[in-house]
CSV table of C-alpha atoms (C1' of nucleotides) in Angstrom, one decimal:
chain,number,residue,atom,x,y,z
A,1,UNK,CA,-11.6,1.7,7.3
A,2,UNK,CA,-11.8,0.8,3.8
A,3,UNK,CA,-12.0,-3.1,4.0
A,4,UNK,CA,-15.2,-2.4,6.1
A,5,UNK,CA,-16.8,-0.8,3.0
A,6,UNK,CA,-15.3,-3.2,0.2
A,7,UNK,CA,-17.1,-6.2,2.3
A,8,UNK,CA,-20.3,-4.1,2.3
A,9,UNK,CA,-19.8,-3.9,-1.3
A,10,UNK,CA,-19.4,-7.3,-1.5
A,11,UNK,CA,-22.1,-8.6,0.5
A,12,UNK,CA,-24.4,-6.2,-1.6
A,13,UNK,CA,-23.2,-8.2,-4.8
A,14,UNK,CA,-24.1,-11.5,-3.1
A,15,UNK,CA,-24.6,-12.5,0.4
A,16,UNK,CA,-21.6,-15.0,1.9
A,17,UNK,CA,-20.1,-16.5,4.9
A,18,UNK,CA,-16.5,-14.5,6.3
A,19,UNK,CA,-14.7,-18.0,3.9
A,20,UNK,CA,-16.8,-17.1,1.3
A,21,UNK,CA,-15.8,-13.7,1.3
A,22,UNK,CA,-12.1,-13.8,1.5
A,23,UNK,CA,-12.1,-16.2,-1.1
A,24,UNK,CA,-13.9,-13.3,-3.5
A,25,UNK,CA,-12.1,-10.9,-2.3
A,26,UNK,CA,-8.9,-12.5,-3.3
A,27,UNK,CA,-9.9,-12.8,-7.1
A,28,UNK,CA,-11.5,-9.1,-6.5
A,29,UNK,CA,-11.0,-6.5,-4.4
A,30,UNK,CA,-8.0,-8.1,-2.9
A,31,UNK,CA,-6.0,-6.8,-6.4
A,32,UNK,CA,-6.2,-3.1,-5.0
A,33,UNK,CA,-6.9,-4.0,-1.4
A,34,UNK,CA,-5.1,-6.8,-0.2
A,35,UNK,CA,-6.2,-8.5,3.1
A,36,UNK,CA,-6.1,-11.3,5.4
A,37,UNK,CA,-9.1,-13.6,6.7
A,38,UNK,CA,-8.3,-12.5,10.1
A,39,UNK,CA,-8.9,-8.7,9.2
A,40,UNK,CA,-11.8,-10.1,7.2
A,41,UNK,CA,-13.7,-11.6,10.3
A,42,UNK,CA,-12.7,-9.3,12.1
A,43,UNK,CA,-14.6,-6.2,10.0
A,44,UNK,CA,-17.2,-8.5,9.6
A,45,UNK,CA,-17.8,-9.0,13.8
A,46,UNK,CA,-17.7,-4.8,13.8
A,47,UNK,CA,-20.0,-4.4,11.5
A,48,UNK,CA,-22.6,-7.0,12.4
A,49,UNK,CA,-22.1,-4.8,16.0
A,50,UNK,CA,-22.8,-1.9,14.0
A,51,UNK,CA,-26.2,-3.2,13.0
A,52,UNK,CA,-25.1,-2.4,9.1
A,53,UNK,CA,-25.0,-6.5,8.3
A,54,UNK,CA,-27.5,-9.7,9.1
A,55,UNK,CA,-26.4,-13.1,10.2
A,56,UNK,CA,-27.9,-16.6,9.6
A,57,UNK,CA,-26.0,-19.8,10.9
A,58,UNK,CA,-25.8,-22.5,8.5
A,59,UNK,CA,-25.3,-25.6,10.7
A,60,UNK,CA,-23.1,-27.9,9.5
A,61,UNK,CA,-21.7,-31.7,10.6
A,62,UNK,CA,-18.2,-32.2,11.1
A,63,UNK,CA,-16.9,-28.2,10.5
A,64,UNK,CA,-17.8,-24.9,12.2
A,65,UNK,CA,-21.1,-23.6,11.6
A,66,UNK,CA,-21.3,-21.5,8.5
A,67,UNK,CA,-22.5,-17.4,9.6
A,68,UNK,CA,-23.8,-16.5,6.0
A,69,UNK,CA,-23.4,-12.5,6.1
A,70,UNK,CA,-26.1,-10.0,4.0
A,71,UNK,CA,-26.5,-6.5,4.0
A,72,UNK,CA,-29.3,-4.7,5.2
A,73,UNK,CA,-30.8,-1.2,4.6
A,74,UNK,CA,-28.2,0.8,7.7
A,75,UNK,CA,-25.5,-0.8,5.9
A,76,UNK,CA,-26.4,0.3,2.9
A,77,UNK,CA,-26.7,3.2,4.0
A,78,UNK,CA,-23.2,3.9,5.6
A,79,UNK,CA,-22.1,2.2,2.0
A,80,UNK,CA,-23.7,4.5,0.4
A,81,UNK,CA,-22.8,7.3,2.5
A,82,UNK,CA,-18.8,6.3,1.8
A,83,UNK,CA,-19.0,6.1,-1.7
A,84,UNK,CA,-19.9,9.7,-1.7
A,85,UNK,CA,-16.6,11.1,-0.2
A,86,UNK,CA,-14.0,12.0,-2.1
A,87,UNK,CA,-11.3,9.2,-2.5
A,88,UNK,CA,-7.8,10.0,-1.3
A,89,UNK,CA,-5.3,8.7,-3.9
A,90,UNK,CA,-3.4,5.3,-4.6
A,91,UNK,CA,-0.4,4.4,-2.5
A,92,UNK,CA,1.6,1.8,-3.5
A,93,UNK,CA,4.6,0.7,-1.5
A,94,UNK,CA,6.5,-2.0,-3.7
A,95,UNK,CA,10.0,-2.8,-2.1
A,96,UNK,CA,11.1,-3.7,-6.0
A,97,UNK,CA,11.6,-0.7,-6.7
A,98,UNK,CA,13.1,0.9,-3.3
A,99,UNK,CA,15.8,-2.2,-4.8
A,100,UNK,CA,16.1,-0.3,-7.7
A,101,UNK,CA,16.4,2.7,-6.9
A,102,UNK,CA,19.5,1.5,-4.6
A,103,UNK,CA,20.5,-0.4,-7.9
A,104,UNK,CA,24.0,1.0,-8.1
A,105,UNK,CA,25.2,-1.2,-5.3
A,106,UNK,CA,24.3,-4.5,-7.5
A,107,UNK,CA,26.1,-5.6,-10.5
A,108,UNK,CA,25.1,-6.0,-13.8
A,109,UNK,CA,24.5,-9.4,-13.8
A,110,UNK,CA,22.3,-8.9,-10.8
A,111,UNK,CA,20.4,-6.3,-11.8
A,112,UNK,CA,19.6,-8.4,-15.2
A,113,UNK,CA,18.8,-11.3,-12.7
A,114,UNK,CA,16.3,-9.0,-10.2
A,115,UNK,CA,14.9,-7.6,-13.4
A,116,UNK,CA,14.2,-10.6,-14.7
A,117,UNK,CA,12.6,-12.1,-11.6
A,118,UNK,CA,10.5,-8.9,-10.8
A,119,UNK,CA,9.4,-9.1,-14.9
A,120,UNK,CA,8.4,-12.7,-14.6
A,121,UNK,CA,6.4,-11.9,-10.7
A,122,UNK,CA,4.1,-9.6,-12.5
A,123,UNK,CA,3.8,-11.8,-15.8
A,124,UNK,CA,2.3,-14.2,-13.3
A,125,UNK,CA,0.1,-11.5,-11.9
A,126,UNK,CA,-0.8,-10.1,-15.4
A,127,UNK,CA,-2.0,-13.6,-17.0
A,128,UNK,CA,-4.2,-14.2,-13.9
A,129,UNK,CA,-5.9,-11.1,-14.6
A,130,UNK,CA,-6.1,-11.6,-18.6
A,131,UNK,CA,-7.4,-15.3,-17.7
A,132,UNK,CA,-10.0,-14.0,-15.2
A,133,UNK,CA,-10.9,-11.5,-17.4
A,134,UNK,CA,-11.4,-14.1,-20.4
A,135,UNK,CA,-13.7,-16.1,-17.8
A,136,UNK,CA,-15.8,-13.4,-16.8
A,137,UNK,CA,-16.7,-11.9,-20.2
A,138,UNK,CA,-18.3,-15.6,-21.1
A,139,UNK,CA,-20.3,-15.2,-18.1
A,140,UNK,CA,-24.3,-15.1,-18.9
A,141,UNK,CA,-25.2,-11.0,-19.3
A,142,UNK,CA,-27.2,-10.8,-15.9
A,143,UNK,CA,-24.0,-12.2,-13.9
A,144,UNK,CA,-21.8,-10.1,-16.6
A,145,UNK,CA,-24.1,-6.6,-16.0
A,146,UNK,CA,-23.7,-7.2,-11.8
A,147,UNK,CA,-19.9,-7.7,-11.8
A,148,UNK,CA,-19.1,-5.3,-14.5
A,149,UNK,CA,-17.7,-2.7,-12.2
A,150,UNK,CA,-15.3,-5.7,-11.2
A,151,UNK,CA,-14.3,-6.3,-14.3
A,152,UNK,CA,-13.7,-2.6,-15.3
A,153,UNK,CA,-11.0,-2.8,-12.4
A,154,UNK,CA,-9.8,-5.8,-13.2
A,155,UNK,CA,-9.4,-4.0,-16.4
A,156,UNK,CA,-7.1,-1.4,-15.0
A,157,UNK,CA,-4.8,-3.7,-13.0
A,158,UNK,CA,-4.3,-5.5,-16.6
A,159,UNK,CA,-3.3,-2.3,-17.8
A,160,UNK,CA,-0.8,-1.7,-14.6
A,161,UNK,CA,0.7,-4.9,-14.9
A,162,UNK,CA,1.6,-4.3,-19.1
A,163,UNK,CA,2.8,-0.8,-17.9
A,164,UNK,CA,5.1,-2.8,-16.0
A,165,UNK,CA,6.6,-5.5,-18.2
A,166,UNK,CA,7.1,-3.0,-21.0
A,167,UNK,CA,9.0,-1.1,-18.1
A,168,UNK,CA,10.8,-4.1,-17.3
A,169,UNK,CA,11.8,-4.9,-20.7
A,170,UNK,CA,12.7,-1.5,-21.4
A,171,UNK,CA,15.5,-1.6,-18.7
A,172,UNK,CA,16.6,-5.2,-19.4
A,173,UNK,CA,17.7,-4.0,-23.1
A,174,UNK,CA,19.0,-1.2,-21.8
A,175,UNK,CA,21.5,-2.7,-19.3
A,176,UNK,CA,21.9,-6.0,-21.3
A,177,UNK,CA,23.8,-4.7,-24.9
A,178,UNK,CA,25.9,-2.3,-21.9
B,1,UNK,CA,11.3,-2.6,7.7
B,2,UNK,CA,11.8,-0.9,3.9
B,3,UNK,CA,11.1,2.1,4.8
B,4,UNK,CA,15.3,2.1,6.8
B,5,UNK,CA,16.9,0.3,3.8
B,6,UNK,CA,15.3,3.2,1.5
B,7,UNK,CA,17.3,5.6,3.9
B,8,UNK,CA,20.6,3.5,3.7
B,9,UNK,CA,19.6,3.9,-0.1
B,10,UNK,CA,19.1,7.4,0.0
B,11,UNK,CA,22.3,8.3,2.3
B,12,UNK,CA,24.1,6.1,0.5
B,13,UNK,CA,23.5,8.3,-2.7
B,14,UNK,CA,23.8,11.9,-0.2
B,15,UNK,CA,24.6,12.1,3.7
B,16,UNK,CA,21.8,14.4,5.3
B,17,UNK,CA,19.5,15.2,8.3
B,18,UNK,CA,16.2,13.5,8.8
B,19,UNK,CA,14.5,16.8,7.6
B,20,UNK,CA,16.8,16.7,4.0
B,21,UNK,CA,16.2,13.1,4.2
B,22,UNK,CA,12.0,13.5,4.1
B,23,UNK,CA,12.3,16.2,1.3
B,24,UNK,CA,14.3,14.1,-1.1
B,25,UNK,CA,11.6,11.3,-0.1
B,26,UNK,CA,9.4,12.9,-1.3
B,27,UNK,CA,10.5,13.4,-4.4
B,28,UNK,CA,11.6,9.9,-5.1
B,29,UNK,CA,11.0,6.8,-3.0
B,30,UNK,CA,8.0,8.5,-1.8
B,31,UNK,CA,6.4,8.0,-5.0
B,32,UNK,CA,6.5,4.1,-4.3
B,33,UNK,CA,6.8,4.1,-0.5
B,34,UNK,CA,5.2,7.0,1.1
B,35,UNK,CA,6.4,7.9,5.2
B,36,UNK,CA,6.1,10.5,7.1
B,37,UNK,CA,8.8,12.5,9.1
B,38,UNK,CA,7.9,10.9,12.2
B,39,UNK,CA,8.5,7.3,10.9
B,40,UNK,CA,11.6,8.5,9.5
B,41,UNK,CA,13.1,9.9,12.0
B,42,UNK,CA,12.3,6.8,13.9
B,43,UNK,CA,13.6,5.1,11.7
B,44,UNK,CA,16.7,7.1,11.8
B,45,UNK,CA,17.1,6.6,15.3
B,46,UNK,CA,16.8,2.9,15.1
B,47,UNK,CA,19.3,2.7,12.4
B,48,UNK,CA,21.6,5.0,14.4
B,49,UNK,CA,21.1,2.2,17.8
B,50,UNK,CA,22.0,-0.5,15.3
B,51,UNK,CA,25.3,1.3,14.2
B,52,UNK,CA,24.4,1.3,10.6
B,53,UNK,CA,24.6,5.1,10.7
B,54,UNK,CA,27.0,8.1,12.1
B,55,UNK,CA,26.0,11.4,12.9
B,56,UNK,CA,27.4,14.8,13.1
B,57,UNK,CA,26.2,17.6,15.0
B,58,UNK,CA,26.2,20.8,13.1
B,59,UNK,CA,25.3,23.7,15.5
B,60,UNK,CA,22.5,26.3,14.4
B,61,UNK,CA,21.3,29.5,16.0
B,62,UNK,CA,17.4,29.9,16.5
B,63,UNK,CA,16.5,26.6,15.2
B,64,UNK,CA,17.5,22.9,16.7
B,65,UNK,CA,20.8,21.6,15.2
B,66,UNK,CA,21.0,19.8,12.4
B,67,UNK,CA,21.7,15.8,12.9
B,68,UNK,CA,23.8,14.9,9.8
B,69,UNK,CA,23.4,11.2,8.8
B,70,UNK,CA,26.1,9.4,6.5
B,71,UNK,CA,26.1,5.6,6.2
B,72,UNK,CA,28.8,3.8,7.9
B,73,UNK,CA,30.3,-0.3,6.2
B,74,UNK,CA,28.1,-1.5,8.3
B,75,UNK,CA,24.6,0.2,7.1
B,76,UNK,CA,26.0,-0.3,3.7
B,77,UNK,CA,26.9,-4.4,4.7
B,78,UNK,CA,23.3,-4.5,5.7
B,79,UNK,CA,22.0,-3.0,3.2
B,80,UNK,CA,23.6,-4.9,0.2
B,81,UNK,CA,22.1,-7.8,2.5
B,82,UNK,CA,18.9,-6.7,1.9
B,83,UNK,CA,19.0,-6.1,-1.9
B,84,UNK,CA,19.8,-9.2,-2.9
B,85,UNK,CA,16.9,-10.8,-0.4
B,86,UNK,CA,13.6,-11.3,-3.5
B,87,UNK,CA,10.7,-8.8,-3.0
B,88,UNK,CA,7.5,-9.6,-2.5
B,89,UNK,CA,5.0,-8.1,-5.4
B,90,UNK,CA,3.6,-5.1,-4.9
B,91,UNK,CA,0.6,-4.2,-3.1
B,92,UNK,CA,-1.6,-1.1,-4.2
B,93,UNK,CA,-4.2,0.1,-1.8
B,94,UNK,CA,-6.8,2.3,-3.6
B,95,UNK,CA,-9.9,2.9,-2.1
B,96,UNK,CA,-11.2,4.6,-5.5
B,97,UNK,CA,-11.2,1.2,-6.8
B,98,UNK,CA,-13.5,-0.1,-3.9
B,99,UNK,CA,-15.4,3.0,-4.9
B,100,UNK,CA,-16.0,2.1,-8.3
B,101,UNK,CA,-16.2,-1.6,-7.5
B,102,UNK,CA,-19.2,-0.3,-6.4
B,103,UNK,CA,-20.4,1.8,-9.1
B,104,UNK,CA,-23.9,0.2,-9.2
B,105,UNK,CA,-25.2,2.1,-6.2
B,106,UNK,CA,-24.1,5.3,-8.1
B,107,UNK,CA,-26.2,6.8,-10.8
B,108,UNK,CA,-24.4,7.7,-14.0
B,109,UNK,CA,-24.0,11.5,-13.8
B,110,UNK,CA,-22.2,10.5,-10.3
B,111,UNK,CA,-20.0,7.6,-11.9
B,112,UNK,CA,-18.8,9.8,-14.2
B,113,UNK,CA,-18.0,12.7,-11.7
B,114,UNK,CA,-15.8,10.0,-9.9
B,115,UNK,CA,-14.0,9.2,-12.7
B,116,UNK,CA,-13.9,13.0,-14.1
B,117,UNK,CA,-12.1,13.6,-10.6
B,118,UNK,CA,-10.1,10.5,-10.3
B,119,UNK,CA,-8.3,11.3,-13.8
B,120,UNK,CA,-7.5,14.8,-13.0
B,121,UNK,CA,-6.0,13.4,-9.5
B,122,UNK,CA,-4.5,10.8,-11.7
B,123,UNK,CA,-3.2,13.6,-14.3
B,124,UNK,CA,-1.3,16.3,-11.5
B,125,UNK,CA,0.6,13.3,-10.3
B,126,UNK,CA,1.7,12.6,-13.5
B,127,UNK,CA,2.5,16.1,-14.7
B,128,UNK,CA,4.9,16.0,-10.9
B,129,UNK,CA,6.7,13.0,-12.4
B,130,UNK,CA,6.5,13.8,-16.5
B,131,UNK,CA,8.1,18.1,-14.7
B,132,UNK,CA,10.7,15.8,-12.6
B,133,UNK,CA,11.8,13.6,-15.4
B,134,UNK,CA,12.4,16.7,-17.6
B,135,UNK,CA,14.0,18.4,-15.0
B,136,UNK,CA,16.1,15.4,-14.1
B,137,UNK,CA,16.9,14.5,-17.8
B,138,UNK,CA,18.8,18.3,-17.7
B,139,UNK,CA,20.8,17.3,-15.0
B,140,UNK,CA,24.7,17.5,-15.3
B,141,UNK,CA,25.9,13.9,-16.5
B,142,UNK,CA,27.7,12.7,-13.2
B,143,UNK,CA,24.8,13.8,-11.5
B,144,UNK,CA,22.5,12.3,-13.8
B,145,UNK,CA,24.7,9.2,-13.5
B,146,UNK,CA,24.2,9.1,-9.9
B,147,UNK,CA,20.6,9.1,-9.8
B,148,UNK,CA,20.6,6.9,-13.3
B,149,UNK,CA,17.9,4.1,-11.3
B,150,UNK,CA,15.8,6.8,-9.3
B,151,UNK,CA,15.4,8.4,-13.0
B,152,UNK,CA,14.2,4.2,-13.4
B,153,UNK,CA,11.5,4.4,-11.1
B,154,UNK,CA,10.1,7.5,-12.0
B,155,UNK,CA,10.1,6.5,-15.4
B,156,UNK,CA,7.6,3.3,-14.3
B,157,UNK,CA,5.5,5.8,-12.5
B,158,UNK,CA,4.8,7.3,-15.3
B,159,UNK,CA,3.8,4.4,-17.2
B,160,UNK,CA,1.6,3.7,-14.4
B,161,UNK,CA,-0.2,7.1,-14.8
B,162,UNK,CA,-0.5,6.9,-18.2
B,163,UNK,CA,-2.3,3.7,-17.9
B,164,UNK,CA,-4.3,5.3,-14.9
B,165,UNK,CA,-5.4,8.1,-17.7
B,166,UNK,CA,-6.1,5.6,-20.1
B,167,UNK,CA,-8.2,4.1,-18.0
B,168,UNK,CA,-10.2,7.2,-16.9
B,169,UNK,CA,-10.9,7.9,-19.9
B,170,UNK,CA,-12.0,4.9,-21.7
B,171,UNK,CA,-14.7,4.6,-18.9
B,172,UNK,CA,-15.3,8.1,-19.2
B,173,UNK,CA,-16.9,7.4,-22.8
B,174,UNK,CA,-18.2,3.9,-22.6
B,175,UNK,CA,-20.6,5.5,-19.8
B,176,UNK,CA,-21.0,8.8,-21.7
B,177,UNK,CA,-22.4,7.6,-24.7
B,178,UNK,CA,-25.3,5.3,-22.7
C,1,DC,C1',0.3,-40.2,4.9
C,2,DT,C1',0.8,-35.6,3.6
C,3,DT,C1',-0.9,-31.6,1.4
C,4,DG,C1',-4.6,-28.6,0.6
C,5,DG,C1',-9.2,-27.0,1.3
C,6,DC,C1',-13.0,-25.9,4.4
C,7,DA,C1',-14.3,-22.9,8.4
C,8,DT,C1',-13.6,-20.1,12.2
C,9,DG,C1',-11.2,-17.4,15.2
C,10,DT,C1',-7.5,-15.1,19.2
C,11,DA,C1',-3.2,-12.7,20.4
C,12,DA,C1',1.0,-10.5,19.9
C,13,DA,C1',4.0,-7.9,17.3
C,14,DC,C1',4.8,-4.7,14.0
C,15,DT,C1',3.9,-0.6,11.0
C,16,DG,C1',1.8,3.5,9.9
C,17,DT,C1',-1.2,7.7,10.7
C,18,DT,C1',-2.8,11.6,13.2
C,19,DA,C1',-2.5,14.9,16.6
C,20,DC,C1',0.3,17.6,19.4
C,21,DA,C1',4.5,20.4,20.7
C,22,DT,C1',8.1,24.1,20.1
C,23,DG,C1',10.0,28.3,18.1
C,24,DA,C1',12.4,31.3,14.9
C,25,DT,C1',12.3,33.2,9.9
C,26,DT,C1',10.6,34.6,5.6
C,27,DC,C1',7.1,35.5,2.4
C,28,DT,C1',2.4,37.4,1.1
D,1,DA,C1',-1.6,39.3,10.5
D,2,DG,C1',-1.3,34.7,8.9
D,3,DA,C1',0.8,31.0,6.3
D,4,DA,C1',4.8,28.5,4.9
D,5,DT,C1',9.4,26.7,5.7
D,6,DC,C1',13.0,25.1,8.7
D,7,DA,C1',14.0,21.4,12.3
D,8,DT,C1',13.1,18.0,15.6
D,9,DG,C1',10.5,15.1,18.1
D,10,DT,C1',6.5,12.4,21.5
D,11,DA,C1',2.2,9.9,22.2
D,12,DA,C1',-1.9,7.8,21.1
D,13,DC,C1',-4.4,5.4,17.9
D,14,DA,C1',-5.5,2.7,13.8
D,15,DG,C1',-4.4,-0.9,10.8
D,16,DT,C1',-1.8,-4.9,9.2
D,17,DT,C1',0.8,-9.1,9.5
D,18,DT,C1',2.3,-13.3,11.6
D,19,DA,C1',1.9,-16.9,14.6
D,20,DC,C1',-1.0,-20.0,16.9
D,21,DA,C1',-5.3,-22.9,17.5
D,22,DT,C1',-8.7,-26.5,16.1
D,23,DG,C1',-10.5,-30.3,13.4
D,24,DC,C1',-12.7,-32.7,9.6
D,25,DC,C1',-12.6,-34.2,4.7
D,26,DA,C1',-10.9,-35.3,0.0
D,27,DA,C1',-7.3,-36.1,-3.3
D,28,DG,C1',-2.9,-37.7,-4.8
DNA sequence: CTTGGCATGTAAACTGTTACATGATTCT
DNA sequence: AGAATCATGTAACAGTTTACATGCCAAG
């Protein structure tokens, strides 16, 4: 289980509570591996029952007690351990395109018009990256040198996302001057 | 469920048996939906319950018969249905990314291993779809016609390996030279 | 006074993967 | 002799999504 490993990652970086985590991974990891804060507390119970995290409460008034997660050495380990092992490659499933592919059952108009829309999705996508990315290279250098991993695949998802709006306009001038 | 309007797609485009069905998959939607024969002869089945699909029986000695799928109106009312529904963005699950995410537990001879073998990984996948393209690109025209939009999506694949490659490589030197 | 953020979870439903099963044919 | 291809499936398991549940606080 991959999310298991990406929240030991994680917690290695800095120590959070299961909110504090989904809330990283969502500007982080969660570009290549998306997930929910159920599976998040979830992976976090198994692997505080695997001995490979730590726990401290943080009472608070008025909300539920804050469980601030950190790694220790077994978990480290079994990270460790994981990152040796050969990745299997990238799947993506995108439903866009299993519309495109079916594309001769839409008109021209609407294949302009789901173009368009699917262009303007990962536009949105693209200037959160370029924006984050902008943010964290005016980080101070310590925080920089930690998270510069994250920014190299930030860096790759900014390059996947330009890969798609050349595609995008690429196929809206073909089918517009038709 | 994509996964049974990508076969509506697909039978819509060329009536075959679940076993035709997951080769051509894999040489098309599977590049952006990847299933296995057992989901899609699942699916198959569901899609045959619903009435979306006929079959015909076509008798073979020393094997089991084939089970010839062609789309029926209604598979191809539901499936229009479904095209013009929006799609939600894409979601990529890489574990390499966790990986390098992680980087600083790996020393650099070990970083740049990881990325030496996530190019090449990177690089057979796109030689698959730069050999298809070519292939496809010699097609007869009505043929070529037919399959205009699959040519679409492999097309984008490739733009997505290529920025994969740039990727690997860029890394590949900014940790080389330190 | 409603929306969104903070903070944690449970449960059911759905989807996807892995292992197993059968059995003939052709290629190396 | 062993592996790959043809051809179809079942069953168990793993992983993911969606819905539900609670309750306070701050901002507009």
């Amino acid at each position: 289980m991959s999310l298991k490993h990406a929240l030991l990652g994680l917690i290695d970086l800095e120590s959070g509570s299961g909110y504090d985590l989904s809330q990283r991974i969502r500007n982080s990891i969660g570009f290549f591996w998306p997930s929910t804060h159920q599976q998040i507390y979830k992976a976090l119970h198994e692997l505080l029952v695997e001995g490979c995290l730590d726990v401290e409460e943080e009472p608070q008034q008025h909300r539920p007690d804050r469980r601030i997660y950190s790694i220790n050495p077994r978990g480290r380990e079994k990270l460790q351990k994981w990152l040796d092992e050969p990745s299997q490659p990238t799947k993506i499933r995108d439903a866009f395109l299993i519309r495109v592919f079916c594309a001769h059952l839409w008109d021209q108009a609407h294949l302009l018009n789901q173009l368009q829309s699917g262009q303007h999705q990962h536009q949105q996508v693209l200037g959160r990256y370029q924006r984050l990315a902008e943010h964290m290279d005016q980080w101070p250098e310590d925080r920089r040198n930690r998270y510069q991993y994250a920014r190299h695949t930030l860096q790759l998802g900014i390059y996947i996302e330009e890969a798609w709006q050349r595609w995008c306009l690429e196929l809206q001038e073909l089918y517009a001057q038709k």
